[in-house]
Amino acid sequence: MTQAPSSTAARERDEQVANRKAYEAVIERLSKASVDKHWEPYRDIPWDDPEFLVDPADPRWELPTVDKLGGHPWYRGLPPETRAAIGLWRVATAMKIGLQFENLLKRGLLNYAYRLPNGAPEFRYVYHETIEEGHHGMMFQEFVNRTKLPVRGMPGPLSAIAQAAPLIPLISTELFFVFVLGGEDPIDHVQRKVLKDDRAHHPLEETIMRIHIAEEARHISFARHYLRNRVPRMPAHRRLLLGIASPIILGVMARIMLAPPGALIRHFKIPLSVVSEIYLRNPAARQEIRDSIGKTRELCAEIGLVNPLTRRIWRLMGIWAEPGRA
Ligand SMILES: [Fe+2]
Ligand SMILES: [Fe+2]
């Protein structure tokens, strides 16, 4: 029988051991799930099936009227093929930016794993995640190639700055996993919303999204458990720095993931007044940005990263909402 702890210190030690054990059990479960349930893009997606071929004029690519751009009179006034091409362009750009983000993420994960000691349970899981992200990169790029559209990913200067992201784990592994959630959460949010919207989707887009959502659920779970395990034990000054950096990273990342692609605006000559109406002066666009990082915001509050000072930064970045309210 386990003896009752004799002092507060002993009880705290017991709690720490119990928390550590629960955390390790989660990592083990995620690692096992990665072996039991995973997808290979060139085995599990029937790319050449006639149903799966990409036709830019396919009306299933059209943006729905509930979409901010899709519902705008300028868009609705376009010929159907142009409406479809714009919709496809947007999906392809999201995949291109997604694969660039995941490229940075993989390099960061490997930098993190490089320094892990023997026996660390995170090592195996992080390798599973890196392999899955390798598959995602291939499947996103294959999709982009099949659209034959000249989509580009992140704008050049942003892409240059982003090359620093894989080095974040060398400074702070906690900040790195906030960055991970900053990219994965908005993508996941958008993909889940698309699949729930009751429209007929192209089977290739739908298959890719379903595979991605299923595997990302594990990645997001790992990042969240990692932060829950580590942040409350950080020294106060490091936790404060993390609390300051997190809303900045999350605010920038959500905008990168949800921003209108510049190349699309130029190619289809979308009038600037329409762009500004839809994305800049639109409370629904701001709400979308806030919502897309909602789960990460709640996690940050739960693990002690939000205080009166850092809450001001969340507000400044336009991503604050009172707990329980979206
Ligand atoms: Fe991914
Ligand atoms: Fe991921």
Coordinates of C-alpha atoms and ligand atoms in Angstrom, one line a residue:
M1 CA 0.0 0.0 0.0
T2 CA 1.2 3.5 -0.8
Q3 CA 2.0 5.4 2.4
A4 CA 0.4 8.8 2.9
P5 CA 2.9 11.6 2.3
S6 CA 4.3 12.9 5.6
S7 CA 4.8 16.5 4.6
T8 CA 3.8 19.1 2.0
A9 CA 7.2 18.7 0.3
A10 CA 6.7 15.0 0.0
R11 CA 3.1 15.4 -1.3
E12 CA 4.4 17.9 -3.9
R13 CA 7.1 15.4 -4.9
D14 CA 4.4 12.7 -5.2
E15 CA 2.3 15.0 -7.3
Q16 CA 5.2 15.8 -9.6
V17 CA 5.9 12.1 -10.1
A18 CA 2.3 11.4 -10.8
N19 CA 2.1 14.3 -13.3
R20 CA 5.4 13.2 -15.0
K21 CA 4.0 9.6 -15.3
A22 CA 0.7 10.8 -16.8
Y23 CA 2.7 13.0 -19.3
E24 CA 4.9 10.1 -20.3
A25 CA 1.8 7.9 -20.7
V26 CA 0.3 10.4 -23.2
I27 CA 3.5 10.5 -25.2
E28 CA 3.6 6.7 -25.3
R29 CA 0.0 6.6 -26.4
L30 CA 0.6 9.2 -29.2
S31 CA 3.7 7.2 -30.4
K32 CA 1.7 4.0 -30.5
A33 CA -1.2 5.7 -32.4
S34 CA 1.3 7.0 -35.0
V35 CA 2.3 3.4 -35.8
D36 CA -1.3 2.1 -35.7
K37 CA -3.0 4.8 -37.8
H38 CA -1.1 6.8 -40.4
W39 CA -1.3 7.5 -44.1
E40 CA 1.1 7.4 -47.0
P41 CA 0.2 10.0 -49.7
Y42 CA 1.4 7.9 -52.6
R43 CA -0.3 4.8 -51.4
D44 CA -3.5 6.0 -49.8
I45 CA -4.5 8.8 -52.2
P46 CA -5.7 7.7 -55.7
W47 CA -4.1 10.7 -57.4
D48 CA -4.8 9.4 -61.0
D49 CA -8.4 8.2 -60.4
P50 CA -10.5 10.2 -62.9
E51 CA -12.6 11.4 -59.9
F52 CA -9.6 12.9 -58.3
L53 CA -8.2 14.8 -61.2
V54 CA -8.1 18.6 -60.7
D55 CA -10.0 20.8 -63.2
P56 CA -9.7 24.5 -62.3
A57 CA -13.1 25.1 -63.8
D58 CA -14.8 22.6 -61.5
P59 CA -17.7 24.4 -59.8
R60 CA -16.8 22.6 -56.5
W61 CA -13.8 25.0 -56.2
E62 CA -16.1 28.0 -56.0
L63 CA -16.1 29.9 -52.7
P64 CA -19.4 29.6 -50.8
T65 CA -21.5 32.7 -50.2
V66 CA -20.8 32.5 -46.5
D67 CA -17.2 33.1 -47.3
K68 CA -16.1 36.7 -46.9
L69 CA -14.8 36.9 -50.5
G70 CA -17.2 34.3 -51.9
G71 CA -20.2 36.4 -50.7
H72 CA -19.0 39.7 -52.1
P73 CA -20.9 41.2 -55.1
W74 CA -17.6 41.6 -57.0
Y75 CA -16.9 37.9 -56.8
R76 CA -20.5 36.9 -57.5
G77 CA -20.4 39.0 -60.6
L78 CA -17.5 37.0 -62.1
P79 CA -17.9 34.2 -64.7
P80 CA -18.2 30.8 -63.1
E81 CA -14.8 29.5 -64.3
T82 CA -13.1 32.5 -62.8
R83 CA -14.9 32.0 -59.5
A84 CA -13.8 28.4 -59.5
A85 CA -10.2 29.3 -60.4
I86 CA -10.0 31.8 -57.5
G87 CA -11.3 29.2 -55.1
L88 CA -8.8 26.6 -56.2
W89 CA -6.0 29.2 -56.1
R90 CA -6.8 29.9 -52.5
V91 CA -6.8 26.2 -51.5
A92 CA -3.5 25.7 -53.3
T93 CA -1.9 28.8 -51.6
A94 CA -3.1 27.5 -48.2
M95 CA -1.4 24.2 -48.9
K96 CA 1.8 25.9 -50.2
I97 CA 2.1 28.1 -47.1
G98 CA 1.2 25.0 -45.0
L99 CA 4.0 23.0 -46.4
Q100 CA 6.5 25.8 -46.0
F101 CA 5.5 26.2 -42.3
E102 CA 5.8 22.4 -41.9
N103 CA 9.2 22.5 -43.5
L104 CA 10.4 25.0 -40.8
L105 CA 8.6 22.9 -38.2
K106 CA 10.4 19.7 -39.2
R107 CA 13.8 21.4 -39.0
G108 CA 12.9 22.7 -35.6
L109 CA 11.7 19.4 -34.4
L110 CA 15.0 17.8 -35.5
N111 CA 17.0 20.5 -33.7
Y112 CA 15.0 19.8 -30.6
A113 CA 15.4 16.0 -30.9
Y114 CA 19.2 16.4 -31.6
R115 CA 19.8 17.5 -28.0
L116 CA 17.5 15.1 -26.2
P117 CA 19.2 12.7 -23.8
N118 CA 19.1 8.9 -24.1
G119 CA 15.8 7.5 -22.9
A120 CA 13.8 10.7 -23.4
P121 CA 10.3 9.6 -24.4
E122 CA 9.9 12.7 -26.5
F123 CA 12.5 11.5 -29.0
R124 CA 10.4 8.7 -30.5
Y125 CA 7.3 10.8 -30.7
V126 CA 9.1 13.8 -32.3
Y127 CA 10.5 11.4 -35.0
H128 CA 7.0 10.1 -35.7
E129 CA 5.7 13.6 -36.0
T130 CA 8.6 14.6 -38.3
I131 CA 7.9 11.6 -40.6
E132 CA 4.2 12.5 -40.7
E133 CA 5.0 16.1 -41.6
G134 CA 7.2 14.8 -44.4
H135 CA 4.2 13.0 -45.8
H136 CA 2.1 16.1 -45.4
G137 CA 4.7 18.2 -47.3
M138 CA 4.6 15.7 -50.2
M139 CA 0.8 15.5 -50.4
F140 CA 0.4 19.3 -50.3
Q141 CA 3.1 19.9 -53.0
E142 CA 1.6 17.1 -55.2
F143 CA -1.8 18.9 -54.9
V144 CA -0.2 22.3 -55.8
N145 CA 1.5 20.7 -58.8
R146 CA -1.7 19.2 -60.1
T147 CA -3.5 22.6 -60.0
K148 CA -0.8 23.9 -62.4
L149 CA -1.4 27.3 -60.9
P150 CA 1.6 29.6 -60.3
V151 CA 0.9 29.9 -56.6
R152 CA 3.6 31.1 -54.3
G153 CA 3.9 30.6 -50.6
M154 CA 4.9 33.1 -48.0
P155 CA 6.0 36.5 -49.4
G156 CA 9.8 36.7 -49.9
P157 CA 10.8 38.9 -46.9
L158 CA 8.6 36.9 -44.6
S159 CA 10.1 33.7 -45.8
A160 CA 13.6 35.1 -45.2
I161 CA 12.7 35.9 -41.5
A162 CA 11.0 32.6 -41.1
Q163 CA 14.3 30.8 -41.7
A164 CA 15.1 31.6 -38.0
A165 CA 12.2 29.6 -36.7
P166 CA 14.0 26.2 -36.7
L167 CA 16.5 27.8 -34.4
I168 CA 13.9 28.7 -31.7
P169 CA 14.3 25.3 -29.9
L170 CA 18.0 26.2 -29.2
I171 CA 16.8 29.3 -27.3
S172 CA 13.5 27.9 -25.8
T173 CA 11.8 24.6 -26.5
E174 CA 8.6 26.0 -24.8
L175 CA 8.6 29.0 -27.2
F176 CA 9.1 26.6 -30.1
F177 CA 6.0 24.6 -29.2
V178 CA 4.0 27.8 -29.0
F179 CA 5.2 28.6 -32.5
V180 CA 4.1 25.0 -33.5
L181 CA 0.6 25.6 -32.2
G182 CA 0.6 29.1 -33.8
G183 CA 0.8 27.4 -37.2
E184 CA -1.1 24.1 -36.6
D185 CA -4.1 25.5 -34.8
P186 CA -5.3 28.0 -37.4
I187 CA -4.8 25.4 -40.2
D188 CA -6.7 22.9 -38.3
H189 CA -9.4 25.4 -37.4
V190 CA -9.9 26.3 -41.1
Q191 CA -9.8 22.7 -42.4
R192 CA -12.4 21.5 -39.8
K193 CA -14.7 24.4 -40.7
V194 CA -14.4 23.6 -44.4
L195 CA -15.3 19.9 -43.8
K196 CA -18.3 20.9 -41.7
D197 CA -19.8 23.3 -44.2
D198 CA -22.2 20.8 -45.9
R199 CA -21.0 21.6 -49.4
A200 CA -19.9 19.0 -52.0
H201 CA -16.1 19.1 -51.9
H202 CA -13.7 17.9 -54.5
P203 CA -12.7 14.3 -53.3
L204 CA -9.0 15.1 -53.5
E205 CA -9.3 18.2 -51.3
E206 CA -11.5 16.3 -48.9
T207 CA -9.2 13.2 -48.7
I208 CA -6.1 15.5 -48.0
M209 CA -7.9 17.4 -45.4
R210 CA -9.2 14.3 -43.6
I211 CA -5.7 12.8 -43.5
H212 CA -4.3 16.0 -42.3
I213 CA -6.8 16.7 -39.5
A214 CA -6.4 13.1 -38.2
E215 CA -2.6 13.3 -37.9
E216 CA -2.5 16.9 -36.8
A217 CA -4.7 16.1 -33.8
R218 CA -1.8 14.1 -32.4
H219 CA 0.8 16.9 -33.1
I220 CA -1.4 19.4 -31.4
S221 CA -2.0 17.1 -28.5
F222 CA 1.8 16.6 -28.1
A223 CA 2.5 20.3 -28.2
R224 CA -0.2 21.1 -25.7
H225 CA 0.9 18.4 -23.2
Y226 CA 4.5 19.4 -23.6
L227 CA 3.6 23.0 -22.6
R228 CA 1.3 21.9 -19.8
N229 CA 4.1 19.8 -18.4
R230 CA 6.9 22.3 -18.8
V231 CA 5.6 25.9 -18.4
P232 CA 4.3 25.8 -14.8
R233 CA 7.7 24.6 -13.7
M234 CA 9.7 27.3 -15.5
P235 CA 11.5 30.0 -13.5
A236 CA 9.3 33.0 -13.1
H237 CA 11.4 35.3 -15.3
R238 CA 11.5 32.8 -18.2
R239 CA 7.8 32.3 -17.9
L240 CA 7.2 36.0 -18.1
L241 CA 9.4 36.3 -21.3
L242 CA 7.5 33.4 -22.8
G243 CA 4.2 35.1 -21.8
I244 CA 5.4 38.2 -23.7
A245 CA 6.6 36.4 -26.8
S246 CA 3.7 34.0 -27.2
P247 CA 0.9 36.5 -28.2
I248 CA 3.4 38.2 -30.6
I249 CA 4.2 34.9 -32.3
L250 CA 0.5 33.7 -32.3
G251 CA -0.8 37.0 -33.7
V252 CA 1.7 37.0 -36.5
M253 CA 1.3 33.3 -37.3
A254 CA -2.5 33.5 -37.5
R255 CA -2.3 36.4 -39.9
I256 CA 0.2 34.5 -42.1
M257 CA -2.1 31.5 -42.2
L258 CA -5.3 33.4 -42.9
A259 CA -4.2 36.4 -44.8
P260 CA -5.3 36.9 -48.4
P261 CA -2.6 35.7 -50.9
G262 CA -1.0 38.8 -52.6
A263 CA -0.4 36.8 -55.8
L264 CA -4.1 36.0 -56.0
I265 CA -5.1 39.6 -55.5
R266 CA -2.7 40.7 -58.3
H267 CA -3.5 37.8 -60.7
F268 CA -7.3 38.3 -60.6
K269 CA -7.0 42.1 -60.2
I270 CA -9.2 42.1 -57.1
P271 CA -9.9 45.8 -56.5
L272 CA -8.2 47.2 -53.4
S273 CA -11.5 48.5 -52.1
V274 CA -12.8 44.9 -52.1
V275 CA -9.7 43.6 -50.4
S276 CA -9.9 46.3 -47.7
E277 CA -13.6 45.7 -47.2
I278 CA -13.2 42.0 -46.8
Y279 CA -10.0 41.6 -44.9
L280 CA -9.1 44.9 -43.2
R281 CA -12.3 46.8 -42.3
N282 CA -14.3 43.7 -41.6
P283 CA -15.0 42.7 -38.0
A284 CA -15.8 39.2 -39.2
A285 CA -12.2 38.9 -40.4
R286 CA -10.8 40.0 -37.1
Q287 CA -13.1 37.6 -35.3
E288 CA -11.8 34.8 -37.6
I289 CA -8.2 35.5 -36.5
R290 CA -9.2 35.6 -32.8
D291 CA -11.2 32.3 -33.2
S292 CA -8.4 30.5 -35.1
I293 CA -6.1 30.6 -32.1
G294 CA -8.9 30.2 -29.5
K295 CA -7.7 26.8 -28.1
T296 CA -4.1 28.0 -27.8
R297 CA -5.2 31.2 -26.0
E298 CA -7.1 29.1 -23.5
L299 CA -4.1 26.9 -23.0
C300 CA -1.8 29.9 -22.4
A301 CA -4.2 31.2 -19.8
E302 CA -4.4 27.8 -18.1
I303 CA -0.7 27.4 -17.8
G304 CA 0.0 30.8 -16.4
L305 CA 1.1 32.8 -19.4
V306 CA -1.5 35.5 -19.2
N307 CA -1.3 38.3 -16.6
P308 CA -2.3 41.9 -16.8
L309 CA 0.8 42.9 -18.7
T310 CA 0.8 40.1 -21.3
R311 CA -3.0 40.5 -21.7
R312 CA -2.3 43.9 -23.1
I313 CA 0.0 42.4 -25.7
W314 CA -2.7 39.9 -26.6
R315 CA -5.1 42.8 -27.1
L316 CA -2.6 44.8 -29.1
M317 CA -2.1 41.8 -31.4
G318 CA -5.9 41.6 -31.8
I319 CA -6.2 38.1 -30.6
W320 CA -7.6 38.5 -27.1
A321 CA -11.1 37.3 -26.0
E322 CA -12.3 36.9 -22.5
P323 CA -12.2 33.2 -21.4
G324 CA -15.3 31.3 -22.3
R325 CA -16.2 33.9 -25.0
A326 CA -15.0 33.5 -28.6
Ligands
FE1 FE 0.9 18.6 -41.1
FE2 FE 1.6 18.9 -37.6

